[in-house]
mmCIF file of C-alpha atoms in Angstrom:
data_model
loop_
_atom_site.group_PDB
_atom_site.id
_atom_site.type_symbol
_atom_site.label_atom_id
_atom_site.label_comp_id
_atom_site.label_asym_id
_atom_site.label_seq_id
_atom_site.Cartn_x
_atom_site.Cartn_y
_atom_site.Cartn_z
ATOM 1 C CA MET A 1 -12.113 10.083 21.962
ATOM 2 C CA ARG A 2 -9.200 10.518 20.700
ATOM 3 C CA ALA A 3 -6.140 9.664 22.185
ATOM 4 C CA PHE A 4 -2.425 12.212 21.357
ATOM 5 C CA LEU A 5 1.144 11.474 22.134
ATOM 6 C CA ARG A 6 2.078 11.646 25.898
ATOM 7 C CA PRO A 7 5.558 12.979 26.924
ATOM 8 C CA ASP A 8 6.076 9.726 28.297
ATOM 9 C CA ASP A 9 5.662 8.032 25.098
ATOM 10 C CA LEU A 10 8.168 9.767 23.168
ATOM 11 C CA ARG A 11 11.237 8.679 25.349
ATOM 12 C CA GLY A 12 12.246 6.162 23.125
ATOM 13 C CA LEU A 13 12.404 8.026 20.001
ATOM 14 C CA VAL A 14 14.205 11.130 21.924
ATOM 15 C CA ALA A 15 16.576 8.696 23.422
ATOM 16 C CA ALA A 16 17.523 6.466 20.300
ATOM 17 C CA HIS A 17 17.996 9.710 17.941
ATOM 18 C CA PHE A 18 19.384 12.286 20.179
ATOM 19 C CA GLY A 19 21.063 10.394 22.664
ATOM 20 C CA GLY A 20 20.484 9.058 26.325
ATOM 21 C CA ASP A 21 21.919 11.665 27.773
ATOM 22 C CA ARG A 22 18.632 14.511 25.981
ATOM 23 C CA ARG A 23 15.682 14.059 27.993
ATOM 24 C CA LEU A 24 12.260 15.749 26.493
ATOM 25 C CA VAL A 25 11.440 18.312 29.193
ATOM 26 C CA GLU A 26 8.131 19.782 27.230
ATOM 27 C CA LEU A 27 5.231 18.687 24.294
ATOM 28 C CA GLU A 28 2.722 20.883 22.508
ATOM 29 C CA ARG A 29 0.880 18.921 19.971
ATOM 30 C CA VAL A 30 0.290 22.181 17.252
ATOM 31 C CA THR A 31 -3.147 21.854 16.132
ATOM 32 C CA GLY A 32 -4.143 23.361 13.173
ATOM 33 C CA GLY A 33 -3.612 19.745 10.524
ATOM 34 C CA THR A 34 -6.104 17.367 9.733
ATOM 35 C CA LYS A 35 -4.322 14.722 8.194
ATOM 36 C CA LYS A 36 -0.817 14.709 10.905
ATOM 37 C CA GLY A 37 0.454 15.175 13.520
ATOM 38 C CA VAL A 38 2.156 17.481 14.959
ATOM 39 C CA TYR A 39 4.308 18.193 17.969
ATOM 40 C CA ARG A 40 6.368 20.488 19.421
ATOM 41 C CA LEU A 41 8.871 18.676 21.043
ATOM 42 C CA GLY A 42 11.736 21.030 24.210
ATOM 43 C CA LEU A 43 15.111 19.585 24.813
ATOM 44 C CA ASP A 44 16.240 19.699 28.389
ATOM 45 C CA ASP A 45 19.163 21.553 26.012
ATOM 46 C CA GLY A 46 16.982 23.861 25.197
ATOM 47 C CA THR A 47 16.891 22.810 21.180
ATOM 48 C CA THR A 48 13.187 22.776 19.985
ATOM 49 C CA VAL A 49 12.297 19.685 17.271
ATOM 50 C CA VAL A 50 9.102 19.176 15.203
ATOM 51 C CA LEU A 51 7.680 15.776 15.493
ATOM 52 C CA TYR A 52 5.262 14.914 12.214
ATOM 53 C CA VAL A 53 3.528 11.313 13.054
ATOM 54 C CA TRP A 54 1.269 10.178 10.750
ATOM 55 C CA ALA A 55 -1.382 7.771 12.019
ATOM 56 C CA ALA A 56 -4.886 6.996 12.338
ATOM 57 C CA GLY A 57 -6.164 9.082 15.225
ATOM 58 C CA GLU A 58 -4.151 12.198 13.797
ATOM 59 C CA ASN A 59 -6.457 12.278 9.988
ATOM 60 C CA TYR A 60 -9.468 13.517 10.720
ATOM 61 C CA TRP A 61 -10.102 13.077 6.601
ATOM 62 C CA PRO A 62 -13.626 10.255 6.358
ATOM 63 C CA PRO A 63 -13.059 8.506 3.015
ATOM 64 C CA ALA A 64 -13.471 10.264 0.156
ATOM 65 C CA PRO A 65 -15.533 9.894 -3.244
ATOM 66 C CA ALA A 66 -15.089 7.211 -5.317
ATOM 67 C CA ALA A 67 -11.222 7.672 -6.122
ATOM 68 C CA VAL A 68 -10.313 9.185 -9.917
ATOM 69 C CA PRO A 69 -7.894 7.359 -12.478
ATOM 70 C CA ASP A 70 -4.548 8.684 -12.174
ATOM 71 C CA ASP A 71 -5.828 11.323 -9.512
ATOM 72 C CA PRO A 72 -2.817 12.810 -7.990
ATOM 73 C CA PHE A 73 -3.912 14.560 -5.215
ATOM 74 C CA THR A 74 -5.845 11.432 -3.557
ATOM 75 C CA ASP A 75 -4.218 10.416 -0.589
ATOM 76 C CA ALA A 76 -1.519 12.917 -0.205
ATOM 77 C CA SER A 77 -0.661 12.206 2.972
ATOM 78 C CA GLY A 78 2.201 9.630 4.665
ATOM 79 C CA ALA A 79 6.527 9.655 5.325
ATOM 80 C CA GLU A 80 7.072 7.862 2.096
ATOM 81 C CA LEU A 81 5.245 11.363 -0.227
ATOM 82 C CA PHE A 82 6.635 13.397 2.690
ATOM 83 C CA ALA A 83 10.166 11.988 2.117
ATOM 84 C CA ALA A 84 9.997 11.750 -2.443
ATOM 85 C CA ALA A 85 8.886 15.100 -1.584
ATOM 86 C CA HIS A 86 11.658 16.857 1.310
ATOM 87 C CA ALA A 87 14.472 15.241 -1.815
ATOM 88 C CA ALA A 88 12.523 16.566 -4.755
ATOM 89 C CA LEU A 89 12.211 20.610 -3.228
ATOM 90 C CA THR A 90 15.759 20.459 -1.251
ATOM 91 C CA GLU A 91 16.814 19.301 -5.282
ATOM 92 C CA ALA A 92 14.977 21.986 -6.807
ATOM 93 C CA GLY A 93 17.181 25.231 -4.027
ATOM 94 C CA VAL A 94 13.833 24.918 -2.613
ATOM 95 C CA GLY A 95 13.547 26.111 1.684
ATOM 96 C CA VAL A 96 11.778 23.377 3.436
ATOM 97 C CA PRO A 97 12.560 21.842 7.596
ATOM 98 C CA GLU A 98 16.512 20.460 7.401
ATOM 99 C CA LEU A 99 15.413 16.468 8.227
ATOM 100 C CA LEU A 100 16.654 14.816 10.820
ATOM 101 C CA ALA A 101 15.201 11.226 11.003
ATOM 102 C CA LEU A 102 12.401 10.050 9.186
ATOM 103 C CA ASP A 103 11.259 6.671 10.807
ATOM 104 C CA ARG A 104 9.223 4.214 9.850
ATOM 105 C CA SER A 105 10.512 1.593 12.374
ATOM 106 C CA CYS A 106 6.825 1.713 15.023
ATOM 107 C CA ARG A 107 9.978 0.869 17.531
ATOM 108 C CA HIS A 108 9.050 3.641 19.616
ATOM 109 C CA VAL A 109 5.371 4.930 18.190
ATOM 110 C CA ASP A 110 2.899 2.770 16.732
ATOM 111 C CA ALA A 111 2.913 4.942 13.473
ATOM 112 C CA ASP A 112 5.884 6.533 10.657
ATOM 113 C CA VAL A 113 7.340 9.027 12.091
ATOM 114 C CA ALA A 114 9.595 12.093 11.090
ATOM 115 C CA LEU A 115 11.374 14.212 13.433
ATOM 116 C CA VAL A 116 12.287 17.257 11.688
ATOM 117 C CA GLY A 117 14.038 21.355 12.087
ATOM 118 C CA ASP A 118 12.319 23.538 13.963
ATOM 119 C CA VAL A 119 11.438 26.592 11.754
ATOM 120 C CA GLY A 120 9.801 28.578 14.315
ATOM 121 C CA PRO A 121 5.700 29.524 14.991
ATOM 122 C CA VAL A 122 5.652 32.439 12.713
ATOM 123 C CA ARG A 123 3.344 31.713 9.375
ATOM 124 C CA LEU A 124 3.661 34.085 5.853
ATOM 125 C CA GLU A 125 0.222 34.042 6.724
ATOM 126 C CA ARG A 126 0.671 35.985 10.262
ATOM 127 C CA LEU A 127 2.832 38.284 9.235
ATOM 128 C CA LEU A 128 0.305 39.184 5.593
ATOM 129 C CA GLN A 129 -2.376 40.043 8.748
ATOM 130 C CA GLU A 130 -0.463 41.671 10.465
ATOM 131 C CA ASP A 131 3.125 43.823 9.616
ATOM 132 C CA PRO A 132 2.554 42.837 5.141
ATOM 133 C CA ALA A 133 6.404 45.222 5.355
ATOM 134 C CA ALA A 134 7.852 42.083 7.400
ATOM 135 C CA ALA A 135 6.221 39.647 5.666
ATOM 136 C CA ALA A 136 7.756 41.158 1.518
ATOM 137 C CA ALA A 137 10.947 39.894 1.702
ATOM 138 C CA PRO A 138 10.198 36.345 2.361
ATOM 139 C CA LEU A 139 6.943 36.636 -0.014
ATOM 140 C CA ALA A 140 9.287 37.180 -2.988
ATOM 141 C CA ALA A 141 11.804 34.623 -1.526
ATOM 142 C CA LEU A 142 8.013 32.546 -1.996
ATOM 143 C CA GLY A 143 8.096 33.676 -5.354
ATOM 144 C CA ASP A 144 11.520 33.035 -6.289
ATOM 145 C CA ALA A 145 11.107 28.992 -5.410
ATOM 146 C CA LEU A 146 7.511 28.967 -6.480
ATOM 147 C CA GLN A 147 9.489 29.899 -9.890
ATOM 148 C CA ARG A 148 11.975 27.087 -9.151
ATOM 149 C CA MET A 149 9.334 24.347 -9.129
ATOM 150 C CA HIS A 150 7.316 25.394 -11.888
ATOM 151 C CA THR A 151 9.845 25.531 -13.889
ATOM 152 C CA THR A 152 11.319 22.263 -12.598
ATOM 153 C CA ARG A 153 9.514 20.052 -16.074
ATOM 154 C CA ASN A 154 8.358 16.327 -16.445
ATOM 155 C CA ALA A 155 6.835 14.964 -19.293
ATOM 156 C CA ALA A 156 3.812 12.773 -16.949
ATOM 157 C CA TYR A 157 2.187 14.112 -14.101
ATOM 158 C CA GLY A 158 1.983 12.763 -10.981
ATOM 159 C CA LYS A 159 3.143 12.638 -7.082
ATOM 160 C CA VAL A 160 6.826 13.054 -7.597
ATOM 161 C CA VAL A 161 7.055 10.090 -5.256
ATOM 162 C CA ALA A 162 5.686 8.153 -8.458
ATOM 163 C CA ALA A 163 5.770 10.313 -11.307
ATOM 164 C CA GLY A 164 6.802 7.414 -14.809
ATOM 165 C CA THR A 165 5.670 7.828 -18.093
ATOM 166 C CA ALA A 166 2.703 9.774 -20.144
ATOM 167 C CA ALA A 167 1.816 6.695 -21.656
ATOM 168 C CA GLY A 168 -1.055 5.811 -21.387
ATOM 169 C CA GLN A 169 -2.304 8.658 -19.132
ATOM 170 C CA ARG A 170 -5.419 11.137 -20.242
ATOM 171 C CA PRO A 171 -4.917 14.416 -20.376
ATOM 172 C CA ALA A 172 -4.552 16.202 -17.539
ATOM 173 C CA GLU A 173 -7.605 18.784 -17.264
ATOM 174 C CA ASP A 174 -10.314 15.847 -17.494
ATOM 175 C CA VAL A 175 -8.612 14.676 -14.622
ATOM 176 C CA ILE A 176 -9.694 17.914 -12.745
ATOM 177 C CA VAL A 177 -13.038 17.266 -14.877
ATOM 178 C CA ALA A 178 -13.783 13.723 -13.197
ATOM 179 C CA ARG A 179 -12.826 15.189 -9.843
ATOM 180 C CA ALA A 180 -15.669 18.637 -10.298
ATOM 181 C CA LEU A 181 -17.724 15.679 -11.912
ATOM 182 C CA GLY A 182 -17.386 13.614 -8.381
ATOM 183 C CA HIS A 183 -16.971 16.712 -5.716
ATOM 184 C CA LEU A 184 -20.671 17.903 -6.989
ATOM 185 C CA GLY A 185 -22.451 14.967 -6.955
ATOM 186 C CA ALA A 186 -21.106 14.313 -3.376
ATOM 187 C CA ALA A 187 -21.967 17.978 -2.090
ATOM 188 C CA ALA A 188 -24.733 17.558 -3.986
ATOM 189 C CA ALA A 189 -26.506 15.112 -1.700
ATOM 190 C CA LEU A 190 -25.616 17.216 0.842
ATOM 191 C CA ASP A 191 -27.260 20.962 0.386
ATOM 192 C CA GLY A 192 -29.669 21.054 -1.909
ATOM 193 C CA ARG A 193 -29.046 23.925 -4.339
ATOM 194 C CA LEU A 194 -26.088 23.016 -5.459
ATOM 195 C CA ALA A 195 -28.006 19.175 -5.869
ATOM 196 C CA ASP A 196 -30.980 21.683 -7.918
ATOM 197 C CA ARG A 197 -28.793 23.408 -10.142
ATOM 198 C CA HIS A 198 -26.682 19.970 -10.735
ATOM 199 C CA ASP A 199 -27.004 19.500 -14.366
ATOM 200 C CA ARG A 200 -26.189 22.974 -14.620
ATOM 201 C CA ILE A 201 -22.989 23.446 -12.733
ATOM 202 C CA ALA A 202 -22.179 19.945 -14.308
ATOM 203 C CA GLY A 203 -22.189 21.935 -17.493
ATOM 204 C CA HIS A 204 -20.625 25.259 -16.884
ATOM 205 C CA VAL A 205 -17.593 22.724 -16.229
ATOM 206 C CA ARG A 206 -17.590 20.830 -19.648
ATOM 207 C CA GLN A 207 -17.880 24.102 -21.219
ATOM 208 C CA LEU A 208 -14.698 25.019 -19.179
ATOM 209 C CA ARG A 209 -13.521 22.284 -20.378
ATOM 210 C CA ASP A 210 -13.613 22.346 -23.757
ATOM 211 C CA ALA A 211 -12.003 25.724 -23.788
ATOM 212 C CA VAL A 212 -8.129 23.847 -22.993
ATOM 213 C CA ARG A 213 -5.572 23.655 -25.236
ATOM 214 C CA PRO A 214 -3.759 20.167 -25.414
ATOM 215 C CA ARG A 215 -0.105 20.301 -22.932
ATOM 216 C CA THR A 216 2.681 17.895 -22.946
ATOM 217 C CA SER A 217 4.820 19.121 -19.934
ATOM 218 C CA PHE A 218 4.310 19.446 -16.008
ATOM 219 C CA GLY A 219 6.042 21.923 -13.706
ATOM 220 C CA LEU A 220 6.739 20.916 -10.211
ATOM 221 C CA ILE A 221 3.640 22.448 -7.890
ATOM 222 C CA HIS A 222 3.114 22.279 -3.683
ATOM 223 C CA GLY A 223 -0.595 21.321 -4.431
ATOM 224 C CA GLU A 224 -1.721 23.246 -1.648
ATOM 225 C CA LEU A 225 0.280 26.015 -1.324
ATOM 226 C CA GLY A 226 -2.085 29.010 1.195
ATOM 227 C CA PRO A 227 -0.190 31.444 3.249
ATOM 228 C CA ASP A 228 -0.347 29.127 6.005
ATOM 229 C CA HIS A 229 2.095 26.531 4.557
ATOM 230 C CA VAL A 230 4.760 28.730 5.009
ATOM 231 C CA ALA A 231 7.318 28.940 7.306
ATOM 232 C CA VAL A 232 8.883 32.511 7.886
ATOM 233 C CA THR A 233 12.728 32.242 9.729
ATOM 234 C CA PRO A 234 13.843 34.193 12.216
ATOM 235 C CA GLY A 235 16.125 35.557 9.505
ATOM 236 C CA GLY A 236 13.247 35.469 6.712
ATOM 237 C CA ALA A 237 14.041 32.612 4.794
ATOM 238 C CA ALA A 238 10.506 30.929 3.432
ATOM 239 C CA VAL A 239 10.049 27.883 4.559
ATOM 240 C CA LEU A 240 7.777 25.143 3.100
ATOM 241 C CA ILE A 241 5.688 22.737 4.713
ATOM 242 C CA ASP A 242 2.754 20.839 4.470
ATOM 243 C CA ILE A 243 5.040 18.805 1.612
ATOM 244 C CA GLU A 244 3.314 15.992 0.923
ATOM 245 C CA GLY A 245 0.760 16.935 -2.156
ATOM 246 C CA LEU A 246 4.156 17.804 -4.071
ATOM 247 C CA THR A 247 3.120 16.854 -7.310
ATOM 248 C CA TYR A 248 3.643 17.522 -10.793
ATOM 249 C CA PHE A 249 1.249 18.783 -12.643
ATOM 250 C CA ASP A 250 -0.425 22.152 -14.502
ATOM 251 C CA VAL A 251 1.078 25.556 -13.336
ATOM 252 C CA GLU A 252 -2.479 27.000 -13.095
ATOM 253 C CA TRP A 253 -3.852 24.179 -10.586
ATOM 254 C CA GLU A 254 -0.926 26.287 -8.123
ATOM 255 C CA HIS A 255 -1.484 29.390 -9.314
ATOM 256 C CA ALA A 256 -5.495 29.255 -9.238
ATOM 257 C CA PHE A 257 -5.167 28.612 -5.346
ATOM 258 C CA LEU A 258 -2.423 31.652 -4.433
ATOM 259 C CA GLN A 259 -4.795 33.360 -6.318
ATOM 260 C CA LEU A 260 -7.632 32.300 -3.876
ATOM 261 C CA ARG A 261 -5.456 32.666 -0.761
ATOM 262 C CA PHE A 262 -3.168 35.498 -1.168
ATOM 263 C CA GLY A 263 -5.970 37.905 -2.842
ATOM 264 C CA ASP A 264 -3.913 41.017 -3.080
ATOM 265 C CA PHE A 265 -0.180 40.049 -2.849
ATOM 266 C CA TYR A 266 -0.504 37.210 -4.951
ATOM 267 C CA PRO A 267 1.435 39.764 -7.949
ATOM 268 C CA ALA A 268 4.164 39.798 -5.297
ATOM 269 C CA LEU A 269 4.749 36.119 -6.125
ATOM 270 C CA ARG A 270 5.459 37.499 -10.159
ATOM 271 C CA PRO A 271 3.433 33.820 -11.418
ATOM 272 C CA VAL A 272 5.360 32.579 -14.579
ATOM 273 C CA GLU A 273 2.982 33.154 -17.848
ATOM 274 C CA LEU A 274 0.083 31.051 -17.492
ATOM 275 C CA ASP A 275 -2.282 29.340 -20.313
ATOM 276 C CA GLN A 276 -5.947 31.547 -18.961
ATOM 277 C CA ASP A 277 -8.523 29.059 -19.966
ATOM 278 C CA ARG A 278 -6.678 26.563 -17.977
ATOM 279 C CA LEU A 279 -5.981 28.259 -15.304
ATOM 280 C CA GLU A 280 -10.585 29.594 -15.646
ATOM 281 C CA LEU A 281 -11.091 25.878 -15.561
ATOM 282 C CA TYR A 282 -8.892 24.438 -12.559
ATOM 283 C CA ARG A 283 -10.553 28.013 -10.387
ATOM 284 C CA TYR A 284 -13.796 26.823 -10.549
ATOM 285 C CA ALA A 285 -12.679 23.077 -10.197
ATOM 286 C CA GLN A 286 -10.985 24.672 -6.633
ATOM 287 C CA VAL A 287 -14.635 25.926 -5.712
ATOM 288 C CA LEU A 288 -16.539 22.873 -6.119
ATOM 289 C CA SER A 289 -13.494 20.815 -4.537
ATOM 290 C CA LEU A 290 -13.874 23.766 -1.698
ATOM 291 C CA VAL A 291 -17.224 22.333 -0.979
ATOM 292 C CA GLU A 292 -17.056 19.018 -1.263
ATOM 293 C CA GLY A 293 -13.891 18.687 1.510
ATOM 294 C CA PRO A 294 -15.312 21.196 4.328
ATOM 295 C CA LEU A 295 -18.647 19.390 4.454
ATOM 296 C CA ARG A 296 -16.761 16.105 4.110
ATOM 297 C CA ILE A 297 -14.652 16.821 7.386
ATOM 298 C CA ALA A 298 -17.098 19.218 9.407
ATOM 299 C CA GLY A 299 -18.933 15.671 9.850
ATOM 300 C CA THR A 300 -16.209 14.768 12.201
ATOM 301 C CA ASP A 301 -15.455 15.100 14.735
ATOM 302 C CA PHE A 302 -12.593 18.121 14.114
ATOM 303 C CA PRO A 303 -12.173 20.356 16.480
ATOM 304 C CA ASP A 304 -13.743 23.960 14.158
ATOM 305 C CA ARG A 305 -16.396 22.390 12.669
ATOM 306 C CA ASP A 306 -18.240 25.992 11.896
ATOM 307 C CA TRP A 307 -14.685 27.140 10.017
ATOM 308 C CA MET A 308 -14.936 24.583 8.016
ATOM 309 C CA LEU A 309 -18.775 24.860 7.202
ATOM 310 C CA ASP A 310 -17.677 28.624 7.037
ATOM 311 C CA LEU A 311 -16.134 27.754 4.176
ATOM 312 C CA ALA A 312 -18.151 25.552 2.378
ATOM 313 C CA GLU A 313 -20.808 28.712 2.587
ATOM 314 C CA ARG A 314 -18.767 30.663 0.496
ATOM 315 C CA ASN A 315 -18.412 28.792 -1.930
ATOM 316 C CA ILE A 316 -21.314 27.523 -2.790
ATOM 317 C CA VAL A 317 -21.841 30.788 -3.518
ATOM 318 C CA LYS A 318 -19.163 30.914 -5.687
ATOM 319 C CA ALA A 319 -20.595 27.611 -7.847
ATOM 320 C CA LEU A 320 -23.924 29.528 -7.758
ATOM 321 C CA ALA A 321 -22.812 32.824 -9.443
ATOM 322 C CA ALA A 322 -20.806 30.970 -11.970
ATOM 323 C CA VAL A 323 -24.205 29.236 -13.654
ATOM 324 C CA GLN A 324 -26.785 31.989 -12.693
#
């Protein structure tokens, strides 16, 4: 059984960062996360803050298949990545929660933690579903933020905490092909339909890669930017959350995911000009990722296992349809 934080576990942390005269009066573990714990802390003066906890007991993900060299999307979790991403997005003028404290001492909690400003519970996903008119302003603001991110360029791809020189890097599209084939192999071991069509799917991936032209400049991308990862403040501002995966990479990777998650609302984001061949490769690679990842986490004690299995099934259908 997983043991999550209780109010008594956080008394010292609250006193250290807010003073001994401040008390924790309410603690809510925010559900939905898979890699870190997210807690809303209510203080005795009526204010709230949010605590991120990077602890093994908060991470539902089992070990991934063998790592792909140069892959910037592996192990996209941790306090160091969060701090680097927060700094890079702030510099780019993109809304993120206010960073109140980053504590890696483990003095109060046996994990790396961050205290951030509470931007509230409203997510853009909910507004798009329930009140599209109210979603229009934050959606436009998100489009502006993406323009700033995707035009922030770097000669090498990689996590912002480690992006350096492009020397010796293999083409980004080859990293994605290796990822896709790894996801295919792992998923085929769990689903007979994919196993039966493994070679045809792998051939389709390689065919898509052959159409992609070389590139030597990369934009700043979130990496997994669905409307559930965009908080909307009471004032209507768009704030990015779950930012640890921030990396320099092909913006087509971001837009393949944005198209999937935003659907009919995607054009309102006013995307930058995209390479359609690269976009098509990345779109199909993400389909395979959205089979392997959900099947892997569904084999754990993740509480919403059926949702993950449904997600995997939808993408299995997409993967197979491409090679009929």
